[in-house]
mmCIF file of C-alpha atoms and ligand atoms in Angstrom:
data_model
loop_
_atom_site.group_PDB
_atom_site.id
_atom_site.type_symbol
_atom_site.label_atom_id
_atom_site.label_comp_id
_atom_site.label_asym_id
_atom_site.label_seq_id
_atom_site.Cartn_x
_atom_site.Cartn_y
_atom_site.Cartn_z
ATOM 1 C CA MET A 1 127.551 87.105 111.961
ATOM 2 C CA LEU A 2 127.602 88.395 115.478
ATOM 3 C CA LYS A 3 127.415 86.053 118.415
ATOM 4 C CA ALA A 4 124.808 87.011 121.009
ATOM 5 C CA TYR A 5 123.853 85.471 124.310
ATOM 6 C CA SER A 6 120.248 84.772 125.082
ATOM 7 C CA TYR A 7 117.794 82.843 127.237
ATOM 8 C CA ALA A 8 115.537 80.368 125.473
ATOM 9 C CA ALA A 9 112.850 77.837 126.276
ATOM 10 C CA SER A 10 113.670 74.508 124.646
ATOM 11 C CA ALA A 11 110.314 72.759 125.234
ATOM 12 C CA THR A 12 106.841 73.396 126.650
ATOM 13 C CA ASP A 13 107.689 72.130 130.106
ATOM 14 C CA LYS A 14 111.323 73.230 130.318
ATOM 15 C CA PRO A 15 112.535 76.313 132.186
ATOM 16 C CA LEU A 16 114.337 78.963 130.147
ATOM 17 C CA GLY A 17 118.123 78.669 130.075
ATOM 18 C CA PRO A 18 121.211 80.097 128.355
ATOM 19 C CA PHE A 19 121.363 79.771 124.565
ATOM 20 C CA GLU A 20 123.926 81.158 122.136
ATOM 21 C CA ILE A 21 122.550 82.731 118.942
ATOM 22 C CA ASN A 22 123.900 84.501 115.872
ATOM 23 C CA ARG A 23 122.678 87.880 114.700
ATOM 24 C CA ARG A 24 122.994 88.740 111.022
ATOM 25 C CA ASP A 25 125.641 91.170 109.794
ATOM 26 C CA VAL A 26 124.361 94.717 109.634
ATOM 27 C CA GLY A 27 122.801 95.304 106.200
ATOM 28 C CA PRO A 28 122.358 98.729 104.548
ATOM 29 C CA ASN A 29 119.080 99.431 106.387
ATOM 30 C CA ASP A 30 119.901 97.698 109.651
ATOM 31 C CA VAL A 31 120.594 98.983 113.119
ATOM 32 C CA ARG A 32 122.579 96.894 115.593
ATOM 33 C CA ILE A 33 121.502 97.444 119.159
ATOM 34 C CA ASP A 34 123.137 96.381 122.392
ATOM 35 C CA VAL A 35 120.122 95.419 124.482
ATOM 36 C CA LEU A 36 120.148 97.143 127.876
ATOM 37 C CA PHE A 37 116.706 96.196 129.213
ATOM 38 C CA CYS A 38 113.889 93.907 128.146
ATOM 39 C CA GLY A 39 110.399 93.815 129.660
ATOM 40 C CA VAL A 40 108.659 90.524 130.463
ATOM 41 C CA CYS A 41 105.222 90.335 128.822
ATOM 42 C CA HIS A 42 102.636 87.688 129.654
ATOM 43 C CA SER A 43 102.763 86.839 125.918
ATOM 44 C CA ASP A 44 106.374 85.690 126.453
ATOM 45 C CA LEU A 45 105.082 83.130 128.943
ATOM 46 C CA HIS A 46 102.159 82.046 126.714
ATOM 47 C CA MET A 47 104.657 81.555 123.872
ATOM 48 C CA ALA A 48 107.433 79.858 125.896
ATOM 49 C CA ARG A 49 104.882 77.301 127.075
ATOM 50 C CA ASN A 50 103.177 76.948 123.679
ATOM 51 C CA GLU A 51 99.833 77.991 125.170
ATOM 52 C CA TRP A 52 98.685 79.396 121.835
ATOM 53 C CA GLY A 53 100.149 76.570 119.719
ATOM 54 C CA GLY A 54 102.760 77.197 117.010
ATOM 55 C CA THR A 55 105.789 77.829 119.201
ATOM 56 C CA ASN A 56 109.048 76.958 117.427
ATOM 57 C CA TYR A 57 111.622 75.693 119.918
ATOM 58 C CA PRO A 58 114.033 76.879 121.034
ATOM 59 C CA VAL A 59 112.196 80.176 121.472
ATOM 60 C CA VAL A 60 113.927 83.355 122.692
ATOM 61 C CA PRO A 61 111.106 85.607 123.951
ATOM 62 C CA GLY A 62 111.196 89.347 124.587
ATOM 63 C CA HIS A 63 109.524 92.207 122.698
ATOM 64 C CA GLU A 64 109.888 95.148 125.043
ATOM 65 C CA ILE A 65 113.424 96.099 124.156
ATOM 66 C CA VAL A 66 115.484 99.205 124.784
ATOM 67 C CA GLY A 67 119.156 99.551 124.069
ATOM 68 C CA ARG A 68 121.994 101.539 122.605
ATOM 69 C CA VAL A 69 122.735 101.691 118.890
ATOM 70 C CA VAL A 70 126.264 100.432 118.240
ATOM 71 C CA GLU A 71 126.350 100.162 114.453
ATOM 72 C CA VAL A 72 124.197 101.334 111.554
ATOM 73 C CA GLY A 73 124.066 100.313 107.888
ATOM 74 C CA SER A 74 125.109 102.619 105.062
ATOM 75 C CA ASP A 75 121.563 103.709 104.190
ATOM 76 C CA VAL A 76 120.299 104.269 107.730
ATOM 77 C CA THR A 77 119.113 107.837 108.309
ATOM 78 C CA LYS A 78 117.150 107.756 111.574
ATOM 79 C CA PHE A 79 119.886 106.467 113.901
ATOM 80 C CA LYS A 80 123.580 106.761 114.583
ATOM 81 C CA ALA A 81 125.879 104.888 116.931
ATOM 82 C CA GLY A 82 125.327 106.010 120.508
ATOM 83 C CA ASP A 83 121.577 106.724 120.135
ATOM 84 C CA LEU A 84 118.990 105.077 122.358
ATOM 85 C CA ALA A 85 116.600 102.813 120.486
ATOM 86 C CA GLY A 86 113.561 100.636 121.100
ATOM 87 C CA VAL A 87 112.130 97.525 119.466
ATOM 88 C CA GLY A 88 108.630 96.224 120.114
ATOM 89 C CA CYS A 89 106.628 93.246 118.868
ATOM 90 C CA MET A 90 107.434 93.528 115.141
ATOM 91 C CA VAL A 91 110.693 93.552 113.202
ATOM 92 C CA ASP A 92 109.340 93.573 109.630
ATOM 93 C CA SER A 93 106.244 93.352 107.431
ATOM 94 C CA CYS A 94 105.503 93.305 103.695
ATOM 95 C CA ARG A 95 105.336 97.144 103.593
ATOM 96 C CA VAL A 96 103.202 97.218 100.435
ATOM 97 C CA CYS A 97 99.761 95.912 101.456
ATOM 98 C CA ASP A 98 97.003 98.343 102.399
ATOM 99 C CA ALA A 99 97.528 97.785 106.117
ATOM 100 C CA CYS A 100 101.275 98.481 105.899
ATOM 101 C CA GLN A 101 100.663 101.539 103.730
ATOM 102 C CA GLU A 102 98.270 102.839 106.372
ATOM 103 C CA GLY A 103 100.825 102.326 109.137
ATOM 104 C CA LEU A 104 98.984 99.303 110.520
ATOM 105 C CA GLU A 105 101.824 96.818 110.093
ATOM 106 C CA GLN A 106 100.345 94.630 112.846
ATOM 107 C CA PHE A 107 97.528 93.779 110.427
ATOM 108 C CA CYS A 108 99.846 93.155 107.452
ATOM 109 C CA ASP A 109 98.200 91.091 104.718
ATOM 110 C CA GLY A 110 101.513 90.056 103.159
ATOM 111 C CA PRO A 111 102.392 86.376 102.754
ATOM 112 C CA ASP A 112 104.065 86.177 106.190
ATOM 113 C CA SER A 113 101.745 88.654 107.886
ATOM 114 C CA PHE A 114 104.031 90.784 110.048
ATOM 115 C CA ILE A 115 107.320 89.384 111.308
ATOM 116 C CA GLN A 116 107.132 89.097 115.050
ATOM 117 C CA THR A 117 110.210 89.956 117.053
ATOM 118 C CA TYR A 118 110.386 86.313 118.058
ATOM 119 C CA ASN A 119 108.996 83.022 116.764
ATOM 120 C CA SER A 120 108.381 84.242 113.193
ATOM 121 C CA PRO A 121 110.102 82.899 110.074
ATOM 122 C CA ASP A 122 113.305 84.908 109.642
ATOM 123 C CA ARG A 123 113.596 85.584 105.909
ATOM 124 C CA LYS A 124 116.936 87.358 106.320
ATOM 125 C CA SER A 125 118.913 84.900 108.461
ATOM 126 C CA GLY A 126 116.904 81.698 108.054
ATOM 127 C CA GLY A 127 115.258 79.873 110.912
ATOM 128 C CA VAL A 128 113.040 81.885 113.246
ATOM 129 C CA THR A 129 113.385 85.307 114.791
ATOM 130 C CA TYR A 130 114.845 85.540 118.278
ATOM 131 C CA GLY A 131 113.633 88.186 120.714
ATOM 132 C CA GLY A 132 115.000 90.547 123.269
ATOM 133 C CA TYR A 133 116.067 88.185 126.064
ATOM 134 C CA SER A 134 119.442 88.584 124.392
ATOM 135 C CA THR A 135 122.466 90.824 124.400
ATOM 136 C CA ALA A 136 122.116 92.154 120.846
ATOM 137 C CA MET A 137 119.525 92.707 118.120
ATOM 138 C CA VAL A 138 119.881 93.583 114.434
ATOM 139 C CA VAL A 139 116.697 95.210 113.123
ATOM 140 C CA ASP A 140 115.694 97.173 110.025
ATOM 141 C CA GLU A 141 115.533 100.842 111.001
ATOM 142 C CA ALA A 142 111.920 101.050 109.795
ATOM 143 C CA PHE A 143 110.988 98.938 112.832
ATOM 144 C CA VAL A 144 113.218 100.694 115.361
ATOM 145 C CA LEU A 145 111.745 103.379 117.600
ATOM 146 C CA ARG A 146 113.295 106.555 118.925
ATOM 147 C CA VAL A 147 113.392 106.445 122.730
ATOM 148 C CA PRO A 148 112.787 109.692 124.604
ATOM 149 C CA GLY A 149 115.815 110.767 126.609
ATOM 150 C CA ASN A 150 113.884 112.243 129.534
ATOM 151 C CA LEU A 151 112.452 108.974 130.870
ATOM 152 C CA GLU A 152 114.074 106.250 132.993
ATOM 153 C CA LEU A 153 115.313 103.822 130.374
ATOM 154 C CA ALA A 154 114.478 100.515 132.074
ATOM 155 C CA ALA A 155 110.948 101.753 132.753
ATOM 156 C CA VAL A 156 110.503 102.701 129.095
ATOM 157 C CA ALA A 157 111.012 99.103 127.901
ATOM 158 C CA PRO A 158 107.451 97.949 128.777
ATOM 159 C CA LEU A 159 105.990 100.785 126.718
ATOM 160 C CA LEU A 160 107.097 98.905 123.591
ATOM 161 C CA CYS A 161 104.329 96.327 124.110
ATOM 162 C CA ALA A 162 102.229 97.048 127.205
ATOM 163 C CA GLY A 163 102.252 100.770 126.389
ATOM 164 C CA ILE A 164 101.252 100.549 122.737
ATOM 165 C CA THR A 165 98.759 97.710 123.272
ATOM 166 C CA THR A 166 96.775 99.926 125.629
ATOM 167 C CA TYR A 167 97.413 103.283 123.909
ATOM 168 C CA SER A 168 96.253 102.072 120.494
ATOM 169 C CA PRO A 169 92.697 100.990 121.459
ATOM 170 C CA LEU A 170 92.256 104.025 123.718
ATOM 171 C CA ARG A 171 93.049 106.183 120.664
ATOM 172 C CA HIS A 172 91.102 104.064 118.173
ATOM 173 C CA TRP A 173 87.911 104.210 120.268
ATOM 174 C CA LYS A 174 88.561 107.936 120.758
ATOM 175 C CA VAL A 175 88.791 108.036 124.532
ATOM 176 C CA GLN A 176 88.824 111.625 125.675
ATOM 177 C CA LYS A 177 88.285 113.979 128.562
ATOM 178 C CA GLY A 178 85.009 113.262 130.298
ATOM 179 C CA HIS A 179 84.724 109.634 129.158
ATOM 180 C CA LYS A 180 84.232 106.962 131.766
ATOM 181 C CA VAL A 181 86.780 104.252 131.008
ATOM 182 C CA GLY A 182 87.202 100.873 132.686
ATOM 183 C CA VAL A 183 90.449 98.933 132.755
ATOM 184 C CA VAL A 184 90.138 95.260 133.697
ATOM 185 C CA GLY A 185 93.164 93.641 135.380
ATOM 186 C CA LEU A 186 96.057 95.461 137.004
ATOM 187 C CA GLY A 187 99.040 93.714 135.455
ATOM 188 C CA GLY A 188 101.601 94.888 132.922
ATOM 189 C CA LEU A 189 99.058 96.013 130.335
ATOM 190 C CA GLY A 190 96.436 97.136 132.837
ATOM 191 C CA HIS A 191 98.690 99.472 134.782
ATOM 192 C CA MET A 192 99.771 101.159 131.553
ATOM 193 C CA GLY A 193 96.131 101.409 130.489
ATOM 194 C CA VAL A 194 95.290 103.187 133.735
ATOM 195 C CA LYS A 195 98.149 105.680 133.367
ATOM 196 C CA ILE A 196 97.497 106.414 129.701
ATOM 197 C CA ALA A 197 93.694 106.682 129.971
ATOM 198 C CA ALA A 198 94.097 109.045 132.944
ATOM 199 C CA ALA A 199 96.584 111.154 130.955
ATOM 200 C CA MET A 200 94.004 111.348 128.129
ATOM 201 C CA GLY A 201 91.608 112.938 130.604
ATOM 202 C CA ALA A 202 89.248 110.008 131.150
ATOM 203 C CA HIS A 203 87.564 109.098 134.425
ATOM 204 C CA VAL A 204 89.299 105.767 135.035
ATOM 205 C CA VAL A 205 87.821 102.829 136.947
ATOM 206 C CA LEU A 206 90.110 99.881 137.564
ATOM 207 C CA PHE A 207 88.609 96.404 137.933
ATOM 208 C CA THR A 208 90.744 93.974 139.852
ATOM 209 C CA THR A 209 90.446 90.539 141.417
ATOM 210 C CA SER A 210 93.191 91.486 143.904
ATOM 211 C CA PRO A 211 92.032 93.626 146.856
ATOM 212 C CA GLY A 212 95.701 94.220 147.685
ATOM 213 C CA LYS A 213 96.090 96.357 144.553
ATOM 214 C CA ILE A 214 93.521 99.060 145.447
ATOM 215 C CA GLU A 215 95.969 101.624 146.796
ATOM 216 C CA ASP A 216 98.411 101.071 143.948
ATOM 217 C CA ALA A 217 95.664 101.482 141.361
ATOM 218 C CA LYS A 218 94.777 104.872 142.829
ATOM 219 C CA ARG A 219 98.410 105.934 142.942
ATOM 220 C CA LEU A 220 98.743 104.925 139.283
ATOM 221 C CA GLY A 221 95.851 107.190 138.299
ATOM 222 C CA ALA A 222 92.588 105.258 138.756
ATOM 223 C CA HIS A 223 89.798 107.466 140.098
ATOM 224 C CA GLU A 224 87.859 104.465 141.389
ATOM 225 C CA VAL A 225 88.680 100.814 142.021
ATOM 226 C CA VAL A 226 86.144 97.980 141.837
ATOM 227 C CA ILE A 227 86.704 94.465 143.153
ATOM 228 C CA SER A 228 85.228 92.554 140.236
ATOM 229 C CA LYS A 229 84.304 89.562 142.406
ATOM 230 C CA ASP A 230 81.883 91.738 144.432
ATOM 231 C CA PRO A 231 78.468 91.806 142.651
ATOM 232 C CA ASP A 232 77.253 94.866 144.598
ATOM 233 C CA GLN A 233 80.282 96.934 143.626
ATOM 234 C CA MET A 234 79.822 95.835 140.009
ATOM 235 C CA ALA A 235 76.078 96.608 139.957
ATOM 236 C CA ALA A 236 76.746 100.154 141.121
ATOM 237 C CA HIS A 237 78.420 100.827 137.741
ATOM 238 C CA ALA A 238 75.746 99.299 135.452
ATOM 239 C CA ASN A 239 75.170 101.070 132.095
ATOM 240 C CA SER A 240 77.762 103.742 132.770
ATOM 241 C CA PHE A 241 80.953 103.120 130.766
ATOM 242 C CA ASP A 242 81.878 104.610 127.401
ATOM 243 C CA PHE A 243 84.724 102.158 126.968
ATOM 244 C CA ILE A 244 86.277 99.201 128.788
ATOM 245 C CA LEU A 245 89.757 97.834 128.080
ATOM 246 C CA ASN A 246 90.005 94.219 129.203
ATOM 247 C CA THR A 247 93.595 93.001 129.722
ATOM 248 C CA VAL A 248 92.898 89.758 131.601
ATOM 249 C CA ALA A 249 95.084 86.815 130.561
ATOM 250 C CA ALA A 250 92.609 84.104 131.692
ATOM 251 C CA PRO A 251 89.113 82.994 130.599
ATOM 252 C CA HIS A 252 86.373 84.761 132.561
ATOM 253 C CA ASP A 253 82.746 85.913 132.411
ATOM 254 C CA LEU A 254 82.606 88.827 129.952
ATOM 255 C CA ASP A 255 78.932 89.588 130.634
ATOM 256 C CA GLN A 256 79.695 91.023 134.046
ATOM 257 C CA PHE A 257 81.596 93.789 132.212
ATOM 258 C CA MET A 258 79.367 94.088 129.105
ATOM 259 C CA THR A 259 76.432 95.063 131.324
ATOM 260 C CA LEU A 260 78.461 97.978 132.645
ATOM 261 C CA LEU A 261 78.673 99.609 129.183
ATOM 262 C CA LYS A 262 76.365 102.473 128.226
ATOM 263 C CA ARG A 263 74.327 102.292 125.044
ATOM 264 C CA ASP A 264 76.812 102.070 122.137
ATOM 265 C CA GLY A 265 79.703 101.426 124.504
ATOM 266 C CA THR A 266 82.551 99.091 123.570
ATOM 267 C CA MET A 267 84.608 96.591 125.516
ATOM 268 C CA THR A 268 87.882 95.811 123.768
ATOM 269 C CA LEU A 269 89.758 92.636 124.621
ATOM 270 C CA VAL A 270 93.539 92.682 124.508
ATOM 271 C CA GLY A 271 94.230 89.710 126.805
ATOM 272 C CA VAL A 272 94.656 86.444 124.880
ATOM 273 C CA PRO A 273 93.889 83.546 127.236
ATOM 274 C CA GLU A 274 95.048 80.031 126.486
ATOM 275 C CA HIS A 275 91.410 78.818 126.491
ATOM 276 C CA PRO A 276 88.335 80.721 125.192
ATOM 277 C CA HIS A 277 86.115 82.875 127.373
ATOM 278 C CA PRO A 278 82.600 81.543 127.920
ATOM 279 C CA SER A 279 80.521 82.919 125.037
ATOM 280 C CA PRO A 280 78.995 86.292 125.987
ATOM 281 C CA SER A 281 75.238 86.883 126.061
ATOM 282 C CA VAL A 282 73.822 88.289 122.815
ATOM 283 C CA MET A 283 70.957 89.838 124.790
ATOM 284 C CA ASN A 284 73.393 92.091 126.631
ATOM 285 C CA MET A 285 74.743 93.373 123.359
ATOM 286 C CA ILE A 286 71.604 93.908 121.284
ATOM 287 C CA PHE A 287 69.535 95.751 123.856
ATOM 288 C CA LYS A 288 72.052 98.533 124.251
ATOM 289 C CA ARG A 289 73.847 98.121 120.906
ATOM 290 C CA ARG A 290 77.028 97.330 122.816
ATOM 291 C CA SER A 291 80.165 96.141 121.025
ATOM 292 C CA LEU A 292 82.750 93.570 121.955
ATOM 293 C CA ALA A 293 86.016 94.123 120.101
ATOM 294 C CA GLY A 294 89.671 93.156 119.996
ATOM 295 C CA SER A 295 92.877 95.044 119.381
ATOM 296 C CA LEU A 296 96.427 93.988 118.523
ATOM 297 C CA ILE A 297 99.476 96.008 119.646
ATOM 298 C CA GLY A 298 99.797 99.080 117.358
ATOM 299 C CA GLY A 299 101.592 100.198 114.202
ATOM 300 C CA ILE A 300 105.116 101.595 114.143
ATOM 301 C CA ALA A 301 104.097 105.239 113.642
ATOM 302 C CA GLU A 302 101.548 104.940 116.434
ATOM 303 C CA THR A 303 104.156 103.316 118.698
ATOM 304 C CA GLN A 304 106.381 106.349 118.146
ATOM 305 C CA GLU A 305 103.405 108.620 118.849
ATOM 306 C CA MET A 306 102.790 106.694 122.100
ATOM 307 C CA LEU A 307 106.439 107.035 123.177
ATOM 308 C CA ASP A 308 106.290 110.774 122.502
ATOM 309 C CA PHE A 309 102.968 111.013 124.392
ATOM 310 C CA CYS A 310 104.552 109.210 127.355
ATOM 311 C CA ALA A 311 107.588 111.517 127.224
ATOM 312 C CA GLU A 312 105.303 114.551 127.252
ATOM 313 C CA HIS A 313 103.240 113.234 130.172
ATOM 314 C CA GLY A 314 106.162 111.707 132.093
ATOM 315 C CA ILE A 315 104.656 108.222 131.841
ATOM 316 C CA THR A 316 106.728 105.069 132.319
ATOM 317 C CA SER A 317 106.019 101.593 133.619
ATOM 318 C CA ASP A 318 106.287 100.662 137.292
ATOM 319 C CA ILE A 319 108.939 97.999 137.153
ATOM 320 C CA GLU A 320 110.697 95.356 139.178
ATOM 321 C CA MET A 321 114.165 94.767 137.798
ATOM 322 C CA ILE A 322 115.322 91.165 137.618
ATOM 323 C CA ARG A 323 118.490 89.332 136.659
ATOM 324 C CA MET A 324 118.329 87.203 133.514
ATOM 325 C CA ASP A 325 118.612 84.038 135.596
ATOM 326 C CA GLU A 326 115.527 85.037 137.619
ATOM 327 C CA ILE A 327 113.229 84.759 134.595
ATOM 328 C CA ASN A 328 111.664 81.424 135.542
ATOM 329 C CA THR A 329 110.690 82.669 139.005
ATOM 330 C CA ALA A 330 109.327 85.818 137.373
ATOM 331 C CA TYR A 331 107.064 83.691 135.147
ATOM 332 C CA GLU A 332 105.714 81.818 138.185
ATOM 333 C CA ARG A 333 105.019 85.097 139.970
ATOM 334 C CA MET A 334 103.303 86.510 136.883
ATOM 335 C CA LEU A 335 100.921 83.531 136.933
ATOM 336 C CA LYS A 336 99.956 84.477 140.496
ATOM 337 C CA SER A 337 99.323 88.128 139.476
ATOM 338 C CA ASP A 338 102.278 88.959 141.716
ATOM 339 C CA VAL A 339 103.916 91.624 139.555
ATOM 340 C CA LYS A 340 104.242 95.312 140.382
ATOM 341 C CA TYR A 341 103.702 95.893 137.589
ATOM 342 C CA ARG A 342 106.198 94.711 135.023
ATOM 343 C CA PHE A 343 109.362 92.654 135.345
ATOM 344 C CA VAL A 344 112.249 94.100 133.383
ATOM 345 C CA ILE A 345 115.432 92.143 132.757
ATOM 346 C CA ASP A 346 118.695 93.986 133.296
ATOM 347 C CA MET A 347 120.595 92.577 130.342
ATOM 348 C CA SER A 348 123.968 93.328 131.919
ATOM 349 C CA THR A 349 123.252 90.304 134.134
ATOM 350 C CA MET A 350 123.348 87.905 131.166
ATOM 351 C CA SER A 351 126.225 85.502 131.776
ATOM 352 C CA LYS A 352 128.375 85.057 128.716
HETATM 353 P P1 LIG B 1 99.799 90.203 133.480
HETATM 354 O O1 LIG B 1 100.837 91.189 133.860
HETATM 355 O O2 LIG B 1 99.916 88.812 133.957
HETATM 356 O O3 LIG B 1 98.392 90.832 133.902
HETATM 357 C C1 LIG B 1 97.169 90.177 133.724
HETATM 358 C C2 LIG B 1 96.224 90.596 134.852
HETATM 359 O O4 LIG B 1 94.976 89.943 134.637
HETATM 360 C C3 LIG B 1 96.647 90.147 136.230
HETATM 361 O O5 LIG B 1 97.546 91.030 136.840
HETATM 362 C C4 LIG B 1 95.320 90.096 136.977
HETATM 363 O O6 LIG B 1 94.963 91.402 137.430
HETATM 364 C C5 LIG B 1 94.349 89.715 135.903
HETATM 365 N N1 LIG B 1 94.020 88.294 135.983
HETATM 366 C C6 LIG B 1 94.871 87.249 135.879
HETATM 367 N N2 LIG B 1 94.206 86.081 136.014
HETATM 368 C C7 LIG B 1 92.911 86.405 136.165
HETATM 369 C C8 LIG B 1 91.734 85.652 136.307
HETATM 370 N N3 LIG B 1 91.747 84.306 136.338
HETATM 371 N N4 LIG B 1 90.568 86.318 136.412
HETATM 372 C C9 LIG B 1 90.535 87.647 136.391
HETATM 373 N N5 LIG B 1 91.643 88.418 136.271
HETATM 374 C C10 LIG B 1 92.805 87.795 136.152
HETATM 375 O O7 LIG B 1 99.718 90.079 131.891
HETATM 376 P P2 LIG B 1 100.012 91.192 130.754
HETATM 377 O O8 LIG B 1 101.433 91.116 130.347
HETATM 378 O O9 LIG B 1 99.409 92.476 131.159
HETATM 379 O O10 LIG B 1 99.192 90.554 129.526
HETATM 380 C C11 LIG B 1 97.797 90.376 129.616
HETATM 381 C C12 LIG B 1 97.277 89.612 128.422
HETATM 382 O O11 LIG B 1 97.395 90.428 127.254
HETATM 383 C C13 LIG B 1 98.050 88.340 128.096
HETATM 384 O O12 LIG B 1 97.125 87.357 127.671
HETATM 385 C C14 LIG B 1 98.942 88.757 126.943
HETATM 386 O O13 LIG B 1 99.312 87.669 126.121
HETATM 387 C C15 LIG B 1 98.022 89.674 126.224
HETATM 388 N N6 LIG B 1 98.666 90.629 125.308
HETATM 389 C C16 LIG B 1 97.971 90.985 124.210
HETATM 390 C C17 LIG B 1 98.485 91.929 123.338
HETATM 391 C C18 LIG B 1 97.676 92.373 122.151
HETATM 392 O O14 LIG B 1 98.247 92.947 121.240
HETATM 393 N N7 LIG B 1 96.379 92.175 122.150
HETATM 394 C C19 LIG B 1 99.735 92.490 123.594
HETATM 395 C C20 LIG B 1 100.405 92.121 124.741
HETATM 396 C C21 LIG B 1 99.863 91.191 125.597
HETATM 397 P P3 LIG B 1 94.248 91.636 138.864
HETATM 398 O O15 LIG B 1 95.160 91.025 139.883
HETATM 399 O O16 LIG B 1 94.166 93.113 138.940
HETATM 400 O O17 LIG B 1 92.909 90.979 138.780
HETATM 401 ZN ZN1 LIG B 2 103.726 91.751 124.798
HETATM 402 ZN ZN1 LIG B 3 101.834 94.348 104.698
#
């Protein structure tokens, strides 16, 4: 066992605080990673506060992890001590079901589904998995990503969730040069969606509720910015989008975006609000054969593909570095959409 230091939430209404954990000994297929940086995803907040139900306390969030490999098991082939490494939202899956065989581990049909980086049953060490708000991780190499060396390391961390969660649907719905693509919400996911869709050659329109983000959205790669609260601005884009990626973390009117899709267009939801959205109008969908869809992170192979795509295009997250003990303030700011555009914890600030 290896002692690691972490930050955990101990109850729905309690701030996160220091918590000592044990990591398992390195097994034949395991990689031990000293965590250098961990991004702060809105899912961490949903989970710490049990907004989706099913949180096991104490919970150590964090699934946007980059670090340095310090030890590898005897059968590990992909990594050696000293390498950079990344861990995202999954640390294991059944590996034999159809989804796993197709590289879609996030849709694993095994008995435990996929093992989330935190708050999943931990079959190897007992208890539940603990995430990346910690000084060390031990993860099977099959779920460890190679991190490109040419990108700023701290700004790579958010790619492990925000990056793949936006890349995967953009790929799945075959976004390409010439497509008109909307991104709803300029937060952690949204700002990655803008960068990646622009790099894929799409004409990108960012929808925001925050007029103060217009200039940033353009700098990040949006060709146009629409204030979604302004009906005239919205109406100007009716029936024109091939694809819309909706990253909003709160319930809202989906129809205002569905009506902007072309015939056969799709809006894919990746935001997971605590309470349901108002049910969308069927009329809006049937008359133009529009689709409303969802998407969950991305598989391991696709996550590696996304990291390599970002390396090739020089894409990283725009980050604000925080100390570990600033996490509770960061959560409050995230709730006010006051993030530019992802908090990343500098793990060297973890007090032992
Ligand atoms: P975030 O950084 O807080 O960004 C969410 C953005 O949504 C905000 O910046 C804001 O953008 C907009 N927004 C917030 N409240 C709103 C409201 N009431 N009405 C309209 N817009 C609002 O969060 P994130 O980390 O990007 O995560 C977004 C959501 O995706 C969360 O629910 C998270 O759990 C979920 N998620 C899903 C997956 C998946 O696999 N599907 C993976 C990761 C995260 P503007 O200021 O521009 O309006
Ligand atoms: Zn996440
Ligand atoms: Zn499986």
